[in-house]
């Protein structure tokens, strides 16, 4: 299984891995299972990506 685009989102308090995924222009709220703190995570702005189309030659990561 290839997941090269996924980023790891970690708790700012204890650096515990919250989840892996790809957030674009989104915001989510998740509770850390370790320290029980509610963490708000912001996705990557879509303009930070060159191109998201799968077969586009301008795509940075494949
Ligand atoms: Zn935590």
PDB file of N, CA and C in Angstrom, residues 41-60:
ATOM      1  N   UNK A  41      -6.329  21.025  14.254  1.00  0.00           N
ATOM      2  CA  UNK A  41      -5.325  20.918  13.205  1.00  0.00           C
ATOM      3  C   UNK A  41      -5.828  21.582  11.929  1.00  0.00           C
ATOM      4  N   UNK A  42      -4.939  22.308  11.288  1.00  0.00           N
ATOM      5  CA  UNK A  42      -5.287  22.971  10.040  1.00  0.00           C
ATOM      6  C   UNK A  42      -4.634  22.249   8.877  1.00  0.00           C
ATOM      7  N   UNK A  43      -5.387  22.100   7.805  1.00  0.00           N
ATOM      8  CA  UNK A  43      -4.869  21.443   6.620  1.00  0.00           C
ATOM      9  C   UNK A  43      -3.948  22.341   5.828  1.00  0.00           C
ATOM     10  N   UNK A  44      -3.263  21.735   4.886  1.00  0.00           N
ATOM     11  CA  UNK A  44      -2.389  22.472   3.983  1.00  0.00           C
ATOM     12  C   UNK A  44      -3.231  23.325   3.036  1.00  0.00           C
ATOM     13  N   UNK A  45      -2.896  24.588   2.871  1.00  0.00           N
ATOM     14  CA  UNK A  45      -3.624  25.392   1.879  1.00  0.00           C
ATOM     15  C   UNK A  45      -3.460  24.800   0.496  1.00  0.00           C
ATOM     16  N   UNK A  46      -4.547  24.780  -0.253  1.00  0.00           N
ATOM     17  CA  UNK A  46      -4.496  24.105  -1.556  1.00  0.00           C
ATOM     18  C   UNK A  46      -3.492  24.760  -2.499  1.00  0.00           C
ATOM     19  N   UNK A  47      -3.202  26.045  -2.312  1.00  0.00           N
ATOM     20  CA  UNK A  47      -2.237  26.682  -3.201  1.00  0.00           C
ATOM     21  C   UNK A  47      -0.800  26.303  -2.871  1.00  0.00           C
ATOM     22  N   UNK A  48      -0.605  25.550  -1.818  1.00  0.00           N
ATOM     23  CA  UNK A  48       0.731  25.068  -1.501  1.00  0.00           C
ATOM     24  C   UNK A  48       1.088  23.849  -2.352  1.00  0.00           C
ATOM     25  N   UNK A  49       0.101  23.324  -3.037  1.00  0.00           N
ATOM     26  CA  UNK A  49       0.333  22.165  -3.886  1.00  0.00           C
ATOM     27  C   UNK A  49       0.382  22.626  -5.334  1.00  0.00           C
ATOM     28  N   UNK A  50       1.308  22.080  -6.050  1.00  0.00           N
ATOM     29  CA  UNK A  50       1.401  22.472  -7.453  1.00  0.00           C
ATOM     30  C   UNK A  50       0.230  21.934  -8.244  1.00  0.00           C
ATOM     31  N   UNK A  51      -0.035  20.692  -8.084  1.00  0.00           N
ATOM     32  CA  UNK A  51      -1.154  20.089  -8.794  1.00  0.00           C
ATOM     33  C   UNK A  51      -1.532  18.789  -8.106  1.00  0.00           C
ATOM     34  N   UNK A  52      -2.823  18.578  -7.966  1.00  0.00           N
ATOM     35  CA  UNK A  52      -3.292  17.367  -7.296  1.00  0.00           C
ATOM     36  C   UNK A  52      -3.774  16.314  -8.284  1.00  0.00           C
ATOM     37  N   UNK A  53      -3.826  16.689  -9.526  1.00  0.00           N
ATOM     38  CA  UNK A  53      -4.303  15.725 -10.520  1.00  0.00           C
ATOM     39  C   UNK A  53      -3.313  14.587 -10.667  1.00  0.00           C
ATOM     40  N   UNK A  54      -3.843  13.403 -10.709  1.00  0.00           N
ATOM     41  CA  UNK A  54      -3.009  12.215 -10.620  1.00  0.00           C
ATOM     42  C   UNK A  54      -1.925  12.126 -11.695  1.00  0.00           C
ATOM     43  N   UNK A  55      -2.258  12.355 -12.922  1.00  0.00           N
ATOM     44  CA  UNK A  55      -1.286  12.163 -13.993  1.00  0.00           C
ATOM     45  C   UNK A  55      -0.732  13.478 -14.534  1.00  0.00           C
ATOM     46  N   UNK A  56      -0.948  14.549 -13.799  1.00  0.00           N
ATOM     47  CA  UNK A  56      -0.455  15.846 -14.257  1.00  0.00           C
ATOM     48  C   UNK A  56       1.080  15.896 -14.185  1.00  0.00           C
ATOM     49  N   UNK A  57       1.743  16.371 -15.230  1.00  0.00           N
ATOM     50  CA  UNK A  57       3.205  16.434 -15.225  1.00  0.00           C
ATOM     51  C   UNK A  57       3.752  17.468 -14.247  1.00  0.00           C
ATOM     52  N   UNK A  58       2.898  18.386 -13.784  1.00  0.00           N
ATOM     53  CA  UNK A  58       3.367  19.418 -12.848  1.00  0.00           C
ATOM     54  C   UNK A  58       3.304  18.955 -11.406  1.00  0.00           C
ATOM     55  N   UNK A  59       2.806  17.793 -11.220  1.00  0.00           N
ATOM     56  CA  UNK A  59       2.667  17.268  -9.888  1.00  0.00           C
ATOM     57  C   UNK A  59       4.036  17.050  -9.259  1.00  0.00           C
ATOM     58  N   UNK A  60       4.163  17.480  -8.024  1.00  0.00           N
ATOM     59  CA  UNK A  60       5.449  17.440  -7.371  1.00  0.00           C
ATOM     60  C   UNK A  60       5.792  16.041  -6.829  1.00  0.00           C
TER      61      UNK A  60
END
